[in-house]
PDB file of C-alpha atoms in Angstrom:
ATOM      1  CA  GLU A  29      82.801 122.659  95.146  1.00  0.00           C
ATOM      2  CA  ARG A  30      82.287 119.004  94.241  1.00  0.00           C
ATOM      3  CA  ILE A  31      81.844 117.927  97.849  1.00  0.00           C
ATOM      4  CA  ALA A  32      78.528 119.840  98.189  1.00  0.00           C
ATOM      5  CA  ASN A  33      78.138 118.535 101.733  1.00  0.00           C
ATOM      6  CA  PRO A  34      77.504 121.172 104.416  1.00  0.00           C
ATOM      7  CA  ASP A  35      78.739 118.707 107.051  1.00  0.00           C
ATOM      8  CA  SER A  36      82.253 118.933 105.575  1.00  0.00           C
ATOM      9  CA  ILE A  37      84.867 121.426 106.737  1.00  0.00           C
ATOM     10  CA  LEU A  38      86.237 121.481 103.176  1.00  0.00           C
ATOM     11  CA  TYR A  39      82.813 122.505 101.873  1.00  0.00           C
ATOM     12  CA  TRP A  40      82.742 125.506 104.205  1.00  0.00           C
ATOM     13  CA  ALA A  41      86.326 126.418 103.368  1.00  0.00           C
ATOM     14  CA  TRP A  42      85.348 126.443  99.679  1.00  0.00           C
ATOM     15  CA  ARG A  43      82.144 128.434 100.349  1.00  0.00           C
ATOM     16  CA  ASN A  44      84.132 131.082 102.244  1.00  0.00           C
ATOM     17  CA  LYS A  45      87.112 131.095  99.858  1.00  0.00           C
ATOM     18  CA  ILE A  46      89.484 129.847 102.568  1.00  0.00           C
ATOM     19  CA  PRO A  47      92.480 127.977 101.154  1.00  0.00           C
ATOM     20  CA  VAL A  48      93.305 124.598 102.668  1.00  0.00           C
ATOM     21  CA  PHE A  49      96.907 123.446 102.763  1.00  0.00           C
ATOM     22  CA  CYS A  50      98.314 119.969 103.273  1.00  0.00           C
ATOM     23  CA  PRO A  51     102.081 120.315 103.696  1.00  0.00           C
ATOM     24  CA  ALA A  52     102.608 116.621 104.407  1.00  0.00           C
ATOM     25  CA  ILE A  53     100.532 115.303 101.506  1.00  0.00           C
ATOM     26  CA  THR A  54     103.384 113.135 100.211  1.00  0.00           C
ATOM     27  CA  ASP A  55     103.632 111.291 103.525  1.00  0.00           C
ATOM     28  CA  GLY A  56     101.972 107.873 103.618  1.00  0.00           C
ATOM     29  CA  ALA A  57      99.437 106.395 101.214  1.00  0.00           C
ATOM     30  CA  ILE A  58      98.789 109.572  99.207  1.00  0.00           C
ATOM     31  CA  GLY A  59     102.514 109.901  98.530  1.00  0.00           C
ATOM     32  CA  ASP A  60     102.607 106.257  97.457  1.00  0.00           C
ATOM     33  CA  ASN A  61      99.733 106.860  95.043  1.00  0.00           C
ATOM     34  CA  ILE A  62     101.459 109.931  93.607  1.00  0.00           C
ATOM     35  CA  TYR A  63     104.514 107.751  93.008  1.00  0.00           C
ATOM     36  CA  PHE A  64     102.517 104.913  91.416  1.00  0.00           C
ATOM     37  CA  ASN A  65     100.560 107.370  89.259  1.00  0.00           C
ATOM     38  CA  ASN A  66     103.821 108.834  87.961  1.00  0.00           C
ATOM     39  CA  SER A  67     105.840 105.626  87.651  1.00  0.00           C
ATOM     40  CA  THR A  68     107.080 104.426  84.281  1.00  0.00           C
ATOM     41  CA  LYS A  69     104.468 101.622  84.308  1.00  0.00           C
ATOM     42  CA  HIS A  70     101.552 104.091  84.556  1.00  0.00           C
ATOM     43  CA  THR A  71     100.046 104.910  81.160  1.00  0.00           C
ATOM     44  CA  GLY A  72      97.694 107.800  82.082  1.00  0.00           C
ATOM     45  CA  ASP A  73      98.371 111.465  82.676  1.00  0.00           C
ATOM     46  CA  PRO A  74     100.806 112.142  85.524  1.00  0.00           C
ATOM     47  CA  LEU A  75      99.575 113.652  88.777  1.00  0.00           C
ATOM     48  CA  ILE A  76     101.772 116.606  89.649  1.00  0.00           C
ATOM     49  CA  VAL A  77     101.746 117.938  93.218  1.00  0.00           C
ATOM     50  CA  ASP A  78     103.759 121.126  93.666  1.00  0.00           C
ATOM     51  CA  ILE A  79     104.447 121.353  97.397  1.00  0.00           C
ATOM     52  CA  ALA A  80     106.778 124.318  96.842  1.00  0.00           C
ATOM     53  CA  GLN A  81     103.793 126.272  95.498  1.00  0.00           C
ATOM     54  CA  ASP A  82     101.935 125.545  98.763  1.00  0.00           C
ATOM     55  CA  VAL A  83     104.781 127.107 100.764  1.00  0.00           C
ATOM     56  CA  ILE A  84     104.936 130.134  98.468  1.00  0.00           C
ATOM     57  CA  LEU A  85     101.172 130.701  98.623  1.00  0.00           C
ATOM     58  CA  ILE A  86     100.788 130.349 102.406  1.00  0.00           C
ATOM     59  CA  ASP A  87     103.811 132.618 102.994  1.00  0.00           C
ATOM     60  CA  ARG A  88     102.394 135.257 100.629  1.00  0.00           C
ATOM     61  CA  LEU A  89      98.954 135.068 102.253  1.00  0.00           C
ATOM     62  CA  ALA A  90     100.416 135.467 105.738  1.00  0.00           C
ATOM     63  CA  GLY A  91     102.767 138.268 104.665  1.00  0.00           C
ATOM     64  CA  ALA A  92      99.987 140.254 102.986  1.00  0.00           C
ATOM     65  CA  ALA A  93      97.407 139.797 105.755  1.00  0.00           C
ATOM     66  CA  GLN A  94      96.353 142.784 107.837  1.00  0.00           C
ATOM     67  CA  LYS A  95      95.661 140.358 110.689  1.00  0.00           C
ATOM     68  CA  SER A  96      96.663 136.730 110.921  1.00  0.00           C
ATOM     69  CA  GLY A  97      95.221 134.040 113.130  1.00  0.00           C
ATOM     70  CA  MET A  98      96.148 130.402 113.506  1.00  0.00           C
ATOM     71  CA  ILE A  99      93.894 127.572 114.599  1.00  0.00           C
ATOM     72  CA  ILE A 100      96.202 124.593 114.576  1.00  0.00           C
ATOM     73  CA  LEU A 101      94.719 121.131 114.989  1.00  0.00           C
ATOM     74  CA  GLY A 102      97.444 118.642 115.780  1.00  0.00           C
ATOM     75  CA  GLY A 103     101.148 119.288 115.616  1.00  0.00           C
ATOM     76  CA  GLY A 104     104.273 118.394 113.739  1.00  0.00           C
ATOM     77  CA  VAL A 105     104.696 119.467 110.144  1.00  0.00           C
ATOM     78  CA  VAL A 106     101.286 121.179 109.913  1.00  0.00           C
ATOM     79  CA  LYS A 107     101.932 123.339 112.971  1.00  0.00           C
ATOM     80  CA  HIS A 108     105.453 124.133 111.810  1.00  0.00           C
ATOM     81  CA  HIS A 109     104.251 125.058 108.286  1.00  0.00           C
ATOM     82  CA  ILE A 110     101.595 127.515 109.515  1.00  0.00           C
ATOM     83  CA  CYS A 111     103.727 129.086 112.234  1.00  0.00           C
ATOM     84  CA  ASN A 112     106.689 129.583 109.894  1.00  0.00           C
ATOM     85  CA  ALA A 113     104.486 131.354 107.349  1.00  0.00           C
ATOM     86  CA  ASN A 114     103.733 133.933 110.031  1.00  0.00           C
ATOM     87  CA  LEU A 115     107.425 134.700 110.474  1.00  0.00           C
ATOM     88  CA  THR A 116     107.229 136.770 107.279  1.00  0.00           C
ATOM     89  CA  ARG A 117     104.826 139.182 109.006  1.00  0.00           C
ATOM     90  CA  ASN A 118     106.506 139.290 112.437  1.00  0.00           C
ATOM     91  CA  GLY A 119     104.116 136.750 113.906  1.00  0.00           C
ATOM     92  CA  ALA A 120     100.439 135.858 113.999  1.00  0.00           C
ATOM     93  CA  ASP A 121      98.031 138.112 115.871  1.00  0.00           C
ATOM     94  CA  PHE A 122      95.969 135.237 117.290  1.00  0.00           C
ATOM     95  CA  ALA A 123      96.724 131.582 117.949  1.00  0.00           C
ATOM     96  CA  VAL A 124      94.886 128.544 119.260  1.00  0.00           C
ATOM     97  CA  TYR A 125      96.611 125.165 119.379  1.00  0.00           C
ATOM     98  CA  VAL A 126      94.564 122.015 119.908  1.00  0.00           C
ATOM     99  CA  ASN A 127      96.503 118.790 120.427  1.00  0.00           C
ATOM    100  CA  THR A 128      97.522 116.215 122.996  1.00  0.00           C
ATOM    101  CA  GLY A 129     101.265 116.980 122.857  1.00  0.00           C
ATOM    102  CA  GLN A 130     102.932 117.742 126.184  1.00  0.00           C
ATOM    103  CA  PRO A 131     105.886 120.133 126.628  1.00  0.00           C
ATOM    104  CA  PHE A 132     108.062 117.614 128.509  1.00  0.00           C
ATOM    105  CA  ASP A 133     108.681 115.372 125.471  1.00  0.00           C
ATOM    106  CA  GLY A 134     110.318 118.089 123.324  1.00  0.00           C
ATOM    107  CA  SER A 135     108.051 117.472 120.332  1.00  0.00           C
ATOM    108  CA  ASP A 136     106.800 120.251 118.052  1.00  0.00           C
ATOM    109  CA  ALA A 137     103.214 119.372 119.015  1.00  0.00           C
ATOM    110  CA  GLY A 138     104.116 119.669 122.699  1.00  0.00           C
ATOM    111  CA  ALA A 139     105.568 123.161 122.378  1.00  0.00           C
ATOM    112  CA  THR A 140     103.466 125.909 123.925  1.00  0.00           C
ATOM    113  CA  PRO A 141     102.541 129.193 122.249  1.00  0.00           C
ATOM    114  CA  ASP A 142     105.262 130.869 124.351  1.00  0.00           C
ATOM    115  CA  GLU A 143     107.840 128.966 122.288  1.00  0.00           C
ATOM    116  CA  ALA A 144     106.321 130.377 119.088  1.00  0.00           C
ATOM    117  CA  VAL A 145     106.400 133.888 120.566  1.00  0.00           C
ATOM    118  CA  SER A 146     110.133 133.465 121.266  1.00  0.00           C
ATOM    119  CA  TRP A 147     110.742 132.666 117.573  1.00  0.00           C
ATOM    120  CA  GLY A 148     108.530 135.488 116.269  1.00  0.00           C
ATOM    121  CA  LYS A 149     105.854 133.114 114.960  1.00  0.00           C
ATOM    122  CA  ILE A 150     103.276 134.737 117.266  1.00  0.00           C
ATOM    123  CA  ARG A 151     103.477 138.458 117.994  1.00  0.00           C
ATOM    124  CA  LYS A 152     104.775 139.451 121.423  1.00  0.00           C
ATOM    125  CA  ASP A 153     102.109 142.169 121.457  1.00  0.00           C
ATOM    126  CA  ALA A 154      99.278 139.876 120.291  1.00  0.00           C
ATOM    127  CA  PRO A 155      95.871 141.422 121.130  1.00  0.00           C
ATOM    128  CA  LYS A 156      94.768 138.215 122.871  1.00  0.00           C
ATOM    129  CA  LYS A 157      96.971 135.759 124.718  1.00  0.00           C
ATOM    130  CA  PRO A 158      97.632 132.674 122.569  1.00  0.00           C
ATOM    131  CA  VAL A 159      95.984 129.516 123.896  1.00  0.00           C
ATOM    132  CA  LYS A 160      96.830 125.843 123.886  1.00  0.00           C
ATOM    133  CA  VAL A 161      94.006 123.367 124.460  1.00  0.00           C
ATOM    134  CA  TYR A 162      95.287 119.984 125.640  1.00  0.00           C
ATOM    135  CA  ALA A 163      92.745 117.687 124.027  1.00  0.00           C
ATOM    136  CA  GLU A 164      92.090 115.416 121.071  1.00  0.00           C
ATOM    137  CA  ALA A 165      91.331 117.780 118.162  1.00  0.00           C
ATOM    138  CA  THR A 166      88.563 115.775 116.445  1.00  0.00           C
ATOM    139  CA  LEU A 167      86.567 115.786 119.694  1.00  0.00           C
ATOM    140  CA  ILE A 168      87.180 119.382 120.749  1.00  0.00           C
ATOM    141  CA  PHE A 169      87.220 121.311 117.458  1.00  0.00           C
ATOM    142  CA  PRO A 170      83.497 120.829 116.676  1.00  0.00           C
ATOM    143  CA  LEU A 171      82.678 122.039 120.205  1.00  0.00           C
ATOM    144  CA  LEU A 172      84.908 125.107 119.795  1.00  0.00           C
ATOM    145  CA  VAL A 173      83.273 125.947 116.469  1.00  0.00           C
ATOM    146  CA  ALA A 174      79.783 125.470 117.915  1.00  0.00           C
ATOM    147  CA  LYS A 175      80.476 127.784 120.843  1.00  0.00           C
ATOM    148  CA  THR A 176      82.308 130.481 118.859  1.00  0.00           C
ATOM    149  CA  PHE A 177      81.894 130.840 115.100  1.00  0.00           C
ATOM    150  CA  ALA A 178      78.606 128.958 114.765  1.00  0.00           C
ATOM    151  CA  GLU A 179      77.051 130.739 117.739  1.00  0.00           C
ATOM    152  CA  LYS A 180      77.953 134.120 116.224  1.00  0.00           C
ATOM    153  CA  PHE A 181      76.688 132.986 112.804  1.00  0.00           C
ATOM    154  CA  PHE A 182      73.287 131.971 114.158  1.00  0.00           C
ATOM    155  CA  LYS A 183      72.936 135.122 116.293  1.00  0.00           C
ATOM    156  CA  THR A 184      73.686 137.244 113.208  1.00  0.00           C
ATOM    157  CA  LYS A 185      71.213 135.194 111.177  1.00  0.00           C
ATOM    158  CA  GLU A 186      68.532 135.759 113.838  1.00  0.00           C
ATOM    159  CA  LEU A 187      69.157 139.511 113.809  1.00  0.00           C
ATOM    160  CA  LEU A 188      68.995 139.670 110.027  1.00  0.00           C
ATOM    161  CA  ASN A 189      65.795 137.634 109.904  1.00  0.00           C
ATOM    162  CA  GLY A 190      64.201 139.450 112.832  1.00  0.00           C
ATOM    163  CA  SER A 191      63.531 136.092 114.461  1.00  0.00           C
ATOM    164  CA  LYS A 192      64.133 135.052 118.057  1.00  0.00           C
ATOM    165  CA  GLU A 193      64.204 131.419 117.034  1.00  0.00           C
ATOM    166  CA  CYS A 194      66.908 129.608 115.140  1.00  0.00           C
ATOM    167  CA  ASN A 195      66.563 125.979 114.187  1.00  0.00           C
ATOM    168  CA  GLY A 196      70.324 125.465 113.868  1.00  0.00           C
ATOM    169  CA  LYS A 197      70.165 124.721 110.153  1.00  0.00           C
ATOM    170  CA  VAL A 198      72.108 126.576 107.528  1.00  0.00           C
ATOM    171  CA  SER A 199      70.092 127.730 104.542  1.00  0.00           C
ATOM    172  CA  HIS A 200      71.694 127.712 101.103  1.00  0.00           C
TER     173      HIS A 200
END
């Protein structure tokens, strides 16, 4: 809400009531700042980050969903966190992975959607075949959004407005 910047993915997540999870928030500089903010030398209010609550919430959301889809940018802990949440509902219905990980190195990022199907993280009977895009996510994701979600959004907007033109701007 405070971002108020339509160029931000977090802004649009907030506008559409889509929760955003960060399972590895304690890794790196943010984790260091949480520590320093809660150390005995800090005099202000402590900053409490409940990562267990993140796991509980994402698992409940996935378990209660009529349909579940995963768009996973990157790999590692984020991919693992989202895929595991879908175990509680016998797998996601849709999945798109975008990362540069290759299967030969044995990394989580390199694993293909077929590996997730074998664990029950993606449904064997998924309506659409899961896809892995081998590319750098920050370059490809905006293009994917522009060609899919944004294209549908602007076509719907044109139909609602009765206009054949669309200037590509989002009105608020």
